[in-house]
Coordinates of C-alpha atoms and ligand atoms in Angstrom, one line a residue:
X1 CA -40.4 -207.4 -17.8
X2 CA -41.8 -203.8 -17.3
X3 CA -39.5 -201.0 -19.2
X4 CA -38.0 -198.8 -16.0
X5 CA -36.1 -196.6 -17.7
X6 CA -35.7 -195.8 -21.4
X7 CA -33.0 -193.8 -23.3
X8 CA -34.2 -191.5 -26.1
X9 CA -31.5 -191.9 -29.0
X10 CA -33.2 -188.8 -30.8
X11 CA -33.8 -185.3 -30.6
X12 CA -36.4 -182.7 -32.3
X13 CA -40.6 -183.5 -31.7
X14 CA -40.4 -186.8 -31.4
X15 CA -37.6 -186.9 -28.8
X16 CA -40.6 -184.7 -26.4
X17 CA -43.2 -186.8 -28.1
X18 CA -41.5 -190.1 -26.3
X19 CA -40.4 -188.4 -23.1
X20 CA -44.4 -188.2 -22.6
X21 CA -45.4 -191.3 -23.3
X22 CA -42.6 -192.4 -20.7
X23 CA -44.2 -189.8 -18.1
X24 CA -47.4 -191.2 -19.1
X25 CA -46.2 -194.3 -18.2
X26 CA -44.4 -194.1 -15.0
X27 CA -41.0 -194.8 -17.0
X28 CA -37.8 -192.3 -16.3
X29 CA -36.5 -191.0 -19.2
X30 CA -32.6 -190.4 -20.4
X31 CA -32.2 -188.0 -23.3
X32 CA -29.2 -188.1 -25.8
X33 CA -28.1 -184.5 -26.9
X34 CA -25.4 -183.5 -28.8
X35 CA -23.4 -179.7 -27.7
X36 CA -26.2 -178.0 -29.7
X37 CA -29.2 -180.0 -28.0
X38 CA -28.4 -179.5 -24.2
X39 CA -30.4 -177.1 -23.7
X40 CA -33.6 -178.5 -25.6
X41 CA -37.4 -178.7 -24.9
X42 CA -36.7 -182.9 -24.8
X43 CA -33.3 -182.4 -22.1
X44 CA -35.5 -180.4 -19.5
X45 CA -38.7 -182.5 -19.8
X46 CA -37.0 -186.0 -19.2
X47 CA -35.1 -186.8 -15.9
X48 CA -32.0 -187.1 -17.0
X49 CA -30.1 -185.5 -20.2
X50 CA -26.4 -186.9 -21.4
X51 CA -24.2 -185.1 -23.7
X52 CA -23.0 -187.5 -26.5
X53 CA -21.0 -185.4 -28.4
X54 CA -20.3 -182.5 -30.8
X55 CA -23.6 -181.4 -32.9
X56 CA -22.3 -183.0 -36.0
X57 CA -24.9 -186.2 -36.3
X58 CA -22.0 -188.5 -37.0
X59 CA -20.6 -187.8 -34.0
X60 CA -23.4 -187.6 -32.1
X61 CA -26.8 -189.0 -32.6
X62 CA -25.4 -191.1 -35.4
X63 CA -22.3 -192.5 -33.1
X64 CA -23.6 -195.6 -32.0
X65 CA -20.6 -196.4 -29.4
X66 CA -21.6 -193.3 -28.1
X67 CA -25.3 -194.0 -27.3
X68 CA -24.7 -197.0 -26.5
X69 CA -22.2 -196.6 -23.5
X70 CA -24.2 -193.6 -22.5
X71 CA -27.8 -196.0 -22.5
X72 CA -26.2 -198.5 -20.4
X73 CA -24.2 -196.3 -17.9
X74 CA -27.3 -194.3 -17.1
X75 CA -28.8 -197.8 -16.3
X76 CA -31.6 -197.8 -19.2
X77 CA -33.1 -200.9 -19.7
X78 CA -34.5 -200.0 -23.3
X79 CA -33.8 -197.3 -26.3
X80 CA -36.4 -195.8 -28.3
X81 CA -34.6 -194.7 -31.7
X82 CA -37.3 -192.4 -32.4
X83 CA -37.3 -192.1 -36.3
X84 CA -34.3 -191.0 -38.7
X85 CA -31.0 -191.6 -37.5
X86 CA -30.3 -195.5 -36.3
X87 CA -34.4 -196.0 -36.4
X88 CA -33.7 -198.4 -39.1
X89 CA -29.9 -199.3 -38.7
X90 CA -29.7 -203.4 -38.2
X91 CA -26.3 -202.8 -36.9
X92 CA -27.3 -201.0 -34.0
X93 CA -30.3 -203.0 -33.4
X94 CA -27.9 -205.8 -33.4
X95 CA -25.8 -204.0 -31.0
X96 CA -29.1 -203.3 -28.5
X97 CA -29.2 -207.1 -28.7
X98 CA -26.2 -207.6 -27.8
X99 CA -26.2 -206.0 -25.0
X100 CA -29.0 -206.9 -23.9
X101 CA -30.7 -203.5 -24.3
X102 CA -34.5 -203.5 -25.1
X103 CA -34.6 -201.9 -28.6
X104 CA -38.1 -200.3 -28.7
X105 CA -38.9 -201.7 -32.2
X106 CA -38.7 -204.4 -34.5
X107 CA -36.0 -207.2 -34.5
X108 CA -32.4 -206.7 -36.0
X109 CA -33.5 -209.3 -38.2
X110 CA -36.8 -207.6 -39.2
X111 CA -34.8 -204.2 -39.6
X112 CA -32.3 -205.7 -41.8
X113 CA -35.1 -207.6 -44.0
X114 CA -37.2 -204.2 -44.7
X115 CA -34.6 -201.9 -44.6
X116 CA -33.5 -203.0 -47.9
X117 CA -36.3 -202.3 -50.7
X118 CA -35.2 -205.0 -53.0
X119 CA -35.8 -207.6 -50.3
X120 CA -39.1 -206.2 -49.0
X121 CA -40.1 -206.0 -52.8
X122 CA -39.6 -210.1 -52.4
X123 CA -41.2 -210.6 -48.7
X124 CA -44.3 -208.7 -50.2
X125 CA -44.6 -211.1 -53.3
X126 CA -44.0 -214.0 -51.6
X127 CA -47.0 -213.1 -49.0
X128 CA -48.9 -212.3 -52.0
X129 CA -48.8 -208.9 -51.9
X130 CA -48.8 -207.1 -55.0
X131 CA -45.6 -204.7 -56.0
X132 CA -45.0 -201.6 -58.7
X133 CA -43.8 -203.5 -61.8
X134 CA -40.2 -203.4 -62.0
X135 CA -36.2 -204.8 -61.9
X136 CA -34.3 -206.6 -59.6
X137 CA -30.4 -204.6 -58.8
X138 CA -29.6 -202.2 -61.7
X139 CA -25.7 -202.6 -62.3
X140 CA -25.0 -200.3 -64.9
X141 CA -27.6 -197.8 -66.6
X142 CA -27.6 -199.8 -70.1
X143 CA -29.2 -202.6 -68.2
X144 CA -32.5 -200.4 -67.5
X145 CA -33.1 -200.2 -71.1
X146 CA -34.8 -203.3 -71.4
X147 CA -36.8 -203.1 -68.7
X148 CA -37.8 -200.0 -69.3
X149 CA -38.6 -201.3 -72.8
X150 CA -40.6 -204.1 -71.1
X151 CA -42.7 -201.9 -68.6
X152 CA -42.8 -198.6 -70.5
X153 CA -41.8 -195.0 -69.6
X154 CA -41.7 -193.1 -67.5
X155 CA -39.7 -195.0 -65.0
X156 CA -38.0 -194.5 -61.8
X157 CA -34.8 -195.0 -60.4
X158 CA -35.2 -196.2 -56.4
X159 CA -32.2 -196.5 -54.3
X160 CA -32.6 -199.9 -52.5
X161 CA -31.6 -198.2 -49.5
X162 CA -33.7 -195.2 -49.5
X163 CA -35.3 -193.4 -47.1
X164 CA -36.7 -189.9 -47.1
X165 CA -37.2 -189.3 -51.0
X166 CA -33.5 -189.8 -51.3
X167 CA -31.9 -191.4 -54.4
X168 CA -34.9 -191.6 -56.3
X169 CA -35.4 -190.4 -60.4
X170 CA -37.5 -190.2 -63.0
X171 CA -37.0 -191.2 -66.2
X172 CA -39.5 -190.2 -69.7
X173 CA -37.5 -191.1 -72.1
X174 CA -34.0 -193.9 -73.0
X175 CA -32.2 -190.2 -73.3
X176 CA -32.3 -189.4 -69.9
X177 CA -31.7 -193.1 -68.5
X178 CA -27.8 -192.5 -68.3
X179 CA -27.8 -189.3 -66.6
X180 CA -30.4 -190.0 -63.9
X181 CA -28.7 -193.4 -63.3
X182 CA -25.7 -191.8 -62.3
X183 CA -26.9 -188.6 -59.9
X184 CA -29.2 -191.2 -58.4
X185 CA -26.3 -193.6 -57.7
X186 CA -24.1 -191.0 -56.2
X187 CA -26.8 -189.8 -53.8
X188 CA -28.0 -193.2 -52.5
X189 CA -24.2 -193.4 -52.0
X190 CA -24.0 -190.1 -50.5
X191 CA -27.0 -190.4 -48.2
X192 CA -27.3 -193.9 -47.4
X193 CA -23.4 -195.2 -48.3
X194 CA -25.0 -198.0 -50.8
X195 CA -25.1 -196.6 -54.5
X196 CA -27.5 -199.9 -55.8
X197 CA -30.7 -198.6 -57.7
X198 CA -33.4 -200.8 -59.0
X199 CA -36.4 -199.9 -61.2
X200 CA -39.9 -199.2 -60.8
X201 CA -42.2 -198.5 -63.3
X202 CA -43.8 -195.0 -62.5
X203 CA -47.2 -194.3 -61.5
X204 CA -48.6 -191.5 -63.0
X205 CA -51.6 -190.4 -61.0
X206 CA -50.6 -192.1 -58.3
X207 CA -51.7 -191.4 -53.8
X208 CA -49.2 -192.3 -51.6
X209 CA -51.6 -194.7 -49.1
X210 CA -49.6 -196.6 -46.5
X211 CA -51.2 -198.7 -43.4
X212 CA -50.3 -198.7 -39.4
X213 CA -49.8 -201.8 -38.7
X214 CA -48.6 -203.5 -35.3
X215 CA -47.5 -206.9 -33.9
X216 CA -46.6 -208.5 -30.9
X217 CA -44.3 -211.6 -29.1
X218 CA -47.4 -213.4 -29.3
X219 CA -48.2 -213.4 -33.0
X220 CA -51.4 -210.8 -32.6
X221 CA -50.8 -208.6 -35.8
X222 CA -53.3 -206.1 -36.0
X223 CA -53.9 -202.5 -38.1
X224 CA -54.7 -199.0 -37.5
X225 CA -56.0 -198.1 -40.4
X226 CA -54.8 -195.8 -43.1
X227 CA -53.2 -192.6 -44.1
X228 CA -52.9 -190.8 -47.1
X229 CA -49.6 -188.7 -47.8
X230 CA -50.0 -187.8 -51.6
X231 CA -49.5 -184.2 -50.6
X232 CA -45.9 -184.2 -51.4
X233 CA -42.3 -182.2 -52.7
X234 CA -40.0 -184.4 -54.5
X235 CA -41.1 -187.1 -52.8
X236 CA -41.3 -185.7 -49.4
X237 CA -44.4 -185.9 -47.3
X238 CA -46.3 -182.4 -46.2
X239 CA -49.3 -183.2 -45.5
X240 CA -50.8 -186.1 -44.4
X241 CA -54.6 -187.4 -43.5
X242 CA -56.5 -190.1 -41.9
X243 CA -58.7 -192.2 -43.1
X244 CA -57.9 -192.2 -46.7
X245 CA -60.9 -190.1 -48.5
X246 CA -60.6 -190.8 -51.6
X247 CA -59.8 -194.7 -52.0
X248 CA -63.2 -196.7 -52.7
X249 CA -64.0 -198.9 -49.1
X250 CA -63.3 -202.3 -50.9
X251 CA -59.6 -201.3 -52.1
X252 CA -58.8 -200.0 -48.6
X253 CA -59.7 -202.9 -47.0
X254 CA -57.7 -205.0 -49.4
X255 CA -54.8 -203.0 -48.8
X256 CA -55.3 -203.2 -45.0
X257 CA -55.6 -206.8 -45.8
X258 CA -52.5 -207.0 -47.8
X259 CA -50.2 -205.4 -44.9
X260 CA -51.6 -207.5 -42.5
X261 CA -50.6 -210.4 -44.1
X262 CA -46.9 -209.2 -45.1
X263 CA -46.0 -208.3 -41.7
X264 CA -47.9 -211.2 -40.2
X265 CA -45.5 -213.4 -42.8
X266 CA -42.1 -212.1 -41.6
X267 CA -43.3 -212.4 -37.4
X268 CA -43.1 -208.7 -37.2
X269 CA -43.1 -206.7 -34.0
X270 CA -44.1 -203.4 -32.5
X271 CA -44.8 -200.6 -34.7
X272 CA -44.9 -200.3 -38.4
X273 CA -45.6 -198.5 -41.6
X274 CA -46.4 -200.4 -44.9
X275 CA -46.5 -197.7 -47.7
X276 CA -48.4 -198.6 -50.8
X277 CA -48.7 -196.8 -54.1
X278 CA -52.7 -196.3 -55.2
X279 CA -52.9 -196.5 -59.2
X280 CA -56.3 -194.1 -59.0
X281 CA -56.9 -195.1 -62.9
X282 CA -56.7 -198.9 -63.0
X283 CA -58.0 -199.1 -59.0
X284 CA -55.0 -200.6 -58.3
X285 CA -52.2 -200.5 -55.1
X286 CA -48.9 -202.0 -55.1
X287 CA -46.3 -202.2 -51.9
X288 CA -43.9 -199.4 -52.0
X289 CA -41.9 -200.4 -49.0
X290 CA -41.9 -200.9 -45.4
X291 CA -41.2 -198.7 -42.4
X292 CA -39.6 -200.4 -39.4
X293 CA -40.2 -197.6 -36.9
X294 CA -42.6 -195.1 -35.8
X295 CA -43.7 -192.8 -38.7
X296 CA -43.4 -188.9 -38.6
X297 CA -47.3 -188.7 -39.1
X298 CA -48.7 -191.3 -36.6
X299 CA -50.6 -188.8 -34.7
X300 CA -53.4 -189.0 -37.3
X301 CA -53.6 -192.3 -36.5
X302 CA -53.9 -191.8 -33.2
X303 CA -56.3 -189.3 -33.5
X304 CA -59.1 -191.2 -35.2
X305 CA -58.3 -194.6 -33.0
X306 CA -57.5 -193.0 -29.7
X307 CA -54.5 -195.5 -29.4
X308 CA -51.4 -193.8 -28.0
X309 CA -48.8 -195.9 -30.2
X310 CA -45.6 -194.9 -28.9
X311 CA -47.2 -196.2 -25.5
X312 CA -47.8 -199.0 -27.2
X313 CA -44.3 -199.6 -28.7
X314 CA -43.0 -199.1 -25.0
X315 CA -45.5 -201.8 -23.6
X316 CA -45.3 -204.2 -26.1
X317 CA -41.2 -203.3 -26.2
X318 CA -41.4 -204.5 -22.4
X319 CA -42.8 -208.2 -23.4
X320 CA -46.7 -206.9 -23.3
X321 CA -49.1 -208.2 -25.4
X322 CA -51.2 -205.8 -27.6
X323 CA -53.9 -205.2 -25.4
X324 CA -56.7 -205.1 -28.6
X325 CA -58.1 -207.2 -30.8
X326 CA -58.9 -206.4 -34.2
X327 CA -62.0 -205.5 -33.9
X328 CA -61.6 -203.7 -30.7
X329 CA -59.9 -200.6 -33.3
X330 CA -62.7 -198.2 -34.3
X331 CA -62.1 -195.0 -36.7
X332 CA -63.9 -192.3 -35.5
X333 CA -63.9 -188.4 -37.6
X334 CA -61.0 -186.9 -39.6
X335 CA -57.2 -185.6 -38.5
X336 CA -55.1 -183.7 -41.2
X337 CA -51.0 -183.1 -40.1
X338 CA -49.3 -180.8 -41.8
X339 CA -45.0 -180.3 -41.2
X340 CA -44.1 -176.9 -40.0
X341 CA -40.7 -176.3 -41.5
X342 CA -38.3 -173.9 -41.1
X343 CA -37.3 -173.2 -44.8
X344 CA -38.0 -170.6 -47.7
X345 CA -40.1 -171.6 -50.1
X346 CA -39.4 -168.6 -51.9
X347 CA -35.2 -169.5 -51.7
X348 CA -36.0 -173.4 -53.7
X349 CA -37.1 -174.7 -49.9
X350 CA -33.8 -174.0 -48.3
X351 CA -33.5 -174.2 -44.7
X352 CA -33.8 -171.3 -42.7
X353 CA -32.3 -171.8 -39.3
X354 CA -31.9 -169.5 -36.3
X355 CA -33.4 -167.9 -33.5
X356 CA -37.5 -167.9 -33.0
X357 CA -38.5 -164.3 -31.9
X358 CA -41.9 -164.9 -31.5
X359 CA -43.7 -168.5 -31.3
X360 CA -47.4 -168.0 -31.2
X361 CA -48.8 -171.4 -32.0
X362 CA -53.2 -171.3 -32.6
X363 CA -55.3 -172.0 -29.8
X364 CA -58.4 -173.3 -31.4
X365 CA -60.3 -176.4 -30.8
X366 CA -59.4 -179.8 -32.0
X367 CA -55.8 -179.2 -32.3
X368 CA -52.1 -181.0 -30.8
X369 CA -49.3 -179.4 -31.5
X370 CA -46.1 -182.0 -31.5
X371 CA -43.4 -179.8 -31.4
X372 CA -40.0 -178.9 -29.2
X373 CA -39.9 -175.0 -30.1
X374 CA -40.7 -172.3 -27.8
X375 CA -40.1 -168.5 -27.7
X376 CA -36.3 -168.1 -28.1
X377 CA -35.5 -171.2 -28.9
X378 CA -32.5 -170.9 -31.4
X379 CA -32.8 -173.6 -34.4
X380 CA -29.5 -174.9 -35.1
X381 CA -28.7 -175.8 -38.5
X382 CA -27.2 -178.9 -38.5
X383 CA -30.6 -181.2 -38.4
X384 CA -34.1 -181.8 -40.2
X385 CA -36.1 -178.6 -40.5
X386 CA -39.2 -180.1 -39.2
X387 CA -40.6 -177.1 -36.3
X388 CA -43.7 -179.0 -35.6
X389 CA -47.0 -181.0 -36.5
X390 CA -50.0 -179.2 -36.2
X391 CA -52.9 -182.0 -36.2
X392 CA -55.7 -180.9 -36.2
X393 CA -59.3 -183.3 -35.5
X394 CA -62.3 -182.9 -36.7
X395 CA -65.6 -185.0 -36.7
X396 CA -65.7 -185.1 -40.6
X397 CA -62.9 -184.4 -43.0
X398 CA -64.6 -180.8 -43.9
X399 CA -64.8 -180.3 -40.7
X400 CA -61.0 -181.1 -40.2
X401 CA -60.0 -179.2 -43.2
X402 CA -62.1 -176.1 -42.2
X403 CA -60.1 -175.9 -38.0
X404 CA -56.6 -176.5 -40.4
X405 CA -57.8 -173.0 -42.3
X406 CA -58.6 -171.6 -38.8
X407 CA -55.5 -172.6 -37.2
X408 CA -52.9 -172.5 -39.8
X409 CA -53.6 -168.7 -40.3
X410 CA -53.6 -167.9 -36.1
X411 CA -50.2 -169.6 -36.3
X412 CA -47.4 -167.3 -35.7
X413 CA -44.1 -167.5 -36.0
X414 CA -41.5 -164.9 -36.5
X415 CA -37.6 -164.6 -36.3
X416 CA -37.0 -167.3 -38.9
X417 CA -38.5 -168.5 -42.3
X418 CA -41.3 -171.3 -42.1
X419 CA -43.4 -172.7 -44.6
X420 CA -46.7 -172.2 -42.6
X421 CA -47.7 -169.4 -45.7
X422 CA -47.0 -172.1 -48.1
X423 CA -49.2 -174.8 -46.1
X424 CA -52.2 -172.2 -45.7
X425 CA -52.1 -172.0 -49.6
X426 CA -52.3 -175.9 -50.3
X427 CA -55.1 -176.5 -47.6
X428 CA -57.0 -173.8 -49.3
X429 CA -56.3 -174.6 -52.6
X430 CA -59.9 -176.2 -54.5
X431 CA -57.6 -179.8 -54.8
X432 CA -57.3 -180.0 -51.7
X433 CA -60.9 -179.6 -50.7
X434 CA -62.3 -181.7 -53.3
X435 CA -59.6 -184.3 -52.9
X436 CA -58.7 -184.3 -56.2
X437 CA -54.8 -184.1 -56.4
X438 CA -52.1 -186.8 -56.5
X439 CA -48.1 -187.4 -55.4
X440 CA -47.5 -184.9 -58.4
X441 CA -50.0 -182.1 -58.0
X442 CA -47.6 -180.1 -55.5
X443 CA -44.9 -179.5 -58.3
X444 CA -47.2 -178.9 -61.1
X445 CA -48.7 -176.3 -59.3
X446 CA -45.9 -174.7 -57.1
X447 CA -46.0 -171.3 -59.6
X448 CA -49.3 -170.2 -58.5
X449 CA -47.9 -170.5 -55.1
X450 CA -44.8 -169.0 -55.1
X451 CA -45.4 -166.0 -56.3
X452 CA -41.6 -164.8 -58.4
Ligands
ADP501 P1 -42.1 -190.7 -42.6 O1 -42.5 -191.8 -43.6 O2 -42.1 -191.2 -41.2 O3 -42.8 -189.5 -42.8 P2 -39.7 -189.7 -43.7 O4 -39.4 -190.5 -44.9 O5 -40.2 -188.3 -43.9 O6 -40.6 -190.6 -42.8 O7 -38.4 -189.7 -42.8 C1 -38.5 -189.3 -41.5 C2 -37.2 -188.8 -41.1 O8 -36.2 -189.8 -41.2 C3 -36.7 -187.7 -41.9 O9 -36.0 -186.8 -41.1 C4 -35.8 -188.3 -42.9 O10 -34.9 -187.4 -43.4 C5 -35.2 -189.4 -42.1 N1 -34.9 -190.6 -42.8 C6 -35.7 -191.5 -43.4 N2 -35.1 -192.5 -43.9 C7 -33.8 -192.4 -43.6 C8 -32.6 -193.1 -43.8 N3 -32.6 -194.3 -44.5 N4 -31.4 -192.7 -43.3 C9 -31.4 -191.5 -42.6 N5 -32.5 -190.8 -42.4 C10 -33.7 -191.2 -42.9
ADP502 P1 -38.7 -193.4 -49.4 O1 -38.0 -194.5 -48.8 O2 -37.7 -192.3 -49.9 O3 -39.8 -192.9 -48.6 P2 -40.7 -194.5 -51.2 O4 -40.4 -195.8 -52.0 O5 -41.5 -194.6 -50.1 O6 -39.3 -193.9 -50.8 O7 -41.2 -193.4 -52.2 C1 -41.4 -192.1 -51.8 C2 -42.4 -191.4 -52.7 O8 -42.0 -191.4 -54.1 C3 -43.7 -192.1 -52.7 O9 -44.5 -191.6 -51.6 C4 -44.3 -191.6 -54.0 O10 -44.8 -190.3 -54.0 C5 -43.1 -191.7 -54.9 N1 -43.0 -192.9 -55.6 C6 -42.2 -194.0 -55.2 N2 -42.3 -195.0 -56.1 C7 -43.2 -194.6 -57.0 C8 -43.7 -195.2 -58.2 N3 -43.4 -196.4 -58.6 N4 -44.6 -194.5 -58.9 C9 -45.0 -193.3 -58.6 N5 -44.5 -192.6 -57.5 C10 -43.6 -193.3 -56.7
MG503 MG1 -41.4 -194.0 -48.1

């Protein structure tokens, strides 16, 4: 049951990044854009584009009668979500089903299971995978105080819902529990129109590891390794690495270990992301949550495997089995990705949209460049501010690191505000190099880097 032709329900990178594997492939591809989109990178490369609506995302790539009718009356027999959006929206994967749509991704059912943290916080213990100490559903903030007592400050306030660093707080002290309990509620309920927090006790020097993982219709579950992600802004990733440096070889194998059994225990499908929080002082890791989708950063992944995985989703999507065994996966050198933004750092990080005057991306060796910008292309400011992923390969991770100097400097990009300036100084910085930095080493250093 071969995919023919698959409708990309996305826009940005990823929306070009799927519209190759298709042409890789042999499959046709239909783009959704909204009025603001119809002239992007992803609508000329793909065969066909269809206007869903007004740039708004609720009304466009959000509107999910929308990309539904326009999937089916182009004649797709599949929809790759992409990530964002209705990546992780049971409802819609539900409605794919329905209509007997080939949703390139997990089941409704597995969407709905993970997509609430709560409940993959259960899956994970009853696989016996370890999770962050912490509460079941926080009703009021007086209710945190004991488990806060119980587990110790600091803590943090996690919307069950959350995605994207959204709704999430930290608390040091009984003092601030009220307060943070409240603007985390109102964004989860904002952002993700569910306002119910839970607890987790924080991690102080904590790296953000998280493992590829992949299964198929036939039960084959297999892994891709790690990444690491600790280089992050308020819980945001920037930059992200494969393998792992700094995790000793027996932990990363139990953690590879641990996701394989979690998503083996729930009959998972196609690609997947399980995140895991690294306790560097007690040598510990503890499930953070699970991403039902492909991940902004996979191309380190691919990188050191040589696996193209959103070919892989399609294939295994189309009733394929994973073509590889375990052992048949083999890591090979070092791929950093860091997100090109367009934003200020200078302004707090705000976005910085409008037209690209000049788009002069490096040209040295070992480098991909996932992007959809171009020389006068106009960023329009309703979506993400992601530009592009520069990944850059190397045969060791100094090696790696040293091309990311190289390119990251050669990169320019004029017309609008980007972050590149900003990247060059945390890839420089000594932590970097050595390795020694954690989730929190971004915002405890951001001074030195943004110079008043
Ligand atoms: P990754 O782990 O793949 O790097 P991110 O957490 O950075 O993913 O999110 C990828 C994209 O999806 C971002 O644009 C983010 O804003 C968006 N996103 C993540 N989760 C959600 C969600 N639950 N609802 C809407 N958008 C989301
Ligand atoms: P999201 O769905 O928004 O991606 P996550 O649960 O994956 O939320 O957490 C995002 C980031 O927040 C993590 O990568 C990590 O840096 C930080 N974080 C989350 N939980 C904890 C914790 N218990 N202790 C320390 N840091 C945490
Ligand atoms: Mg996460």
């Amino acid at each position: 049951m071969k995919i023919k032709r698959v409708f990309i329900a996305n826009r940005g990178e990823i929306a070009v990044r799927v519209v190759r594997a298709c042409k890789a492939l042999g499959i046709e591809s239909v783009v959704a854009v909204s009025i603001a989109d119809q002239d992007s990178l992803a609508a000329r490369l793909a065969d066909r584009a269809v206007c869903i609506g007004p740039p708004r995302v609720g009304e466009s790539y959000l509107n999910q009668n929308a990309l539904l009718a326009a999937a089916l009356g182009t004649n797709c027999d599949a929809i790759h979500p992409g990530y964002g959006f209705l990546a992780e929206n049971p409802k819609f994967v539900k409605a794919c089903e329905e209509n007997r749509i080939i949703f390139v991704g997990p089941s409704s059912e597995s969407v709905q299971k993970m997509g609430n943290k709560l409940e993959a916080r259960e899956i994970a213990k009853a696989n016996g995978v370890p999770v962050v100490p912490g509460s079941p559903r926080i009703g009021r903030y007086e209710e945190a105080i004991e488990v806060a007592e119980q587990i110790g400050f600091p803590i943090l306030f996690k919307a069950a819902a959350g995605g994207g660093g959204r709704g999430i707080r930290i608390v040091h002290e009984p003092g601030e529990l009220e307060g943070a309990f409240q603007s985390a509620s109102a964004e989860a309920q904002a952002a993700f129109g569910d306002s119910t927090l839970y607890v987790e006790r924080y991690i102080v020097s904590a790296r953000h590891i998280e493992i590829q993982v992949f299964g198929d219709k036939t039960g084959n579950v297999i892994h891709l390794g790690e990444r690491d992600c600790s280089m992050q802004r308020r819980y945001q990733k920037i930059i992200e690495e494969a393998p792992a440096a700094m995790v000793p070889d027996q932990t990363r194998g139990k953690i590879r270990e641990a996701a394989v059994a979690l998503v083996k225990g729930i009959s998972y499908e196609n690609a997947g992301t399980c995140e895991f929080i690294y306790d560097e002082e007690r040598d510990e890791f503890y499930f953070l949550e699970m991403n039902a989708r492909i991940q902004v950063e996979h191309p380190v992944t691919e990188a050191i495997t040589g696996v193209d995985l959103v070919q892989l989703q399609l294939r295994v999507a189309g009733g394929e089995a994973i073509p590889y065994k375990q052992s048949d996966i083999k890591f090979q050198g070092h791929a950093i990705e860091c997100r090109i933004n367009a934003e200020s750092p200078q302004r707090s990080f705000h976005p910085s949209p409008g037209r690209i005057t000049l788009w002069r991306p490096p040209e040295t060796e070992g480098i991909r460049l996932d992007t959809h910008c171009y020389q006068g292309y106009l960023v329009p400011p309703f979506y993400d501010s992601l530009l592009a992923k520069l990944i850059v390969y190397g045969k060791d991770r100094s090696d790696a690191l040293e091309r990311t100097k190289v390119a990251l400097g050669q990169f320019r990009i004029e017309g609008i505000e980007t972050n590149t300036g900003f990247l060059a100084f945390l890839i420089n910085d000594q932590a970097f190099e050595s390795g020694r930095y954690n989730t929190r080493w971004v915002e405890g250093n951001i001074d030195r880097f943004l110079p008043v």
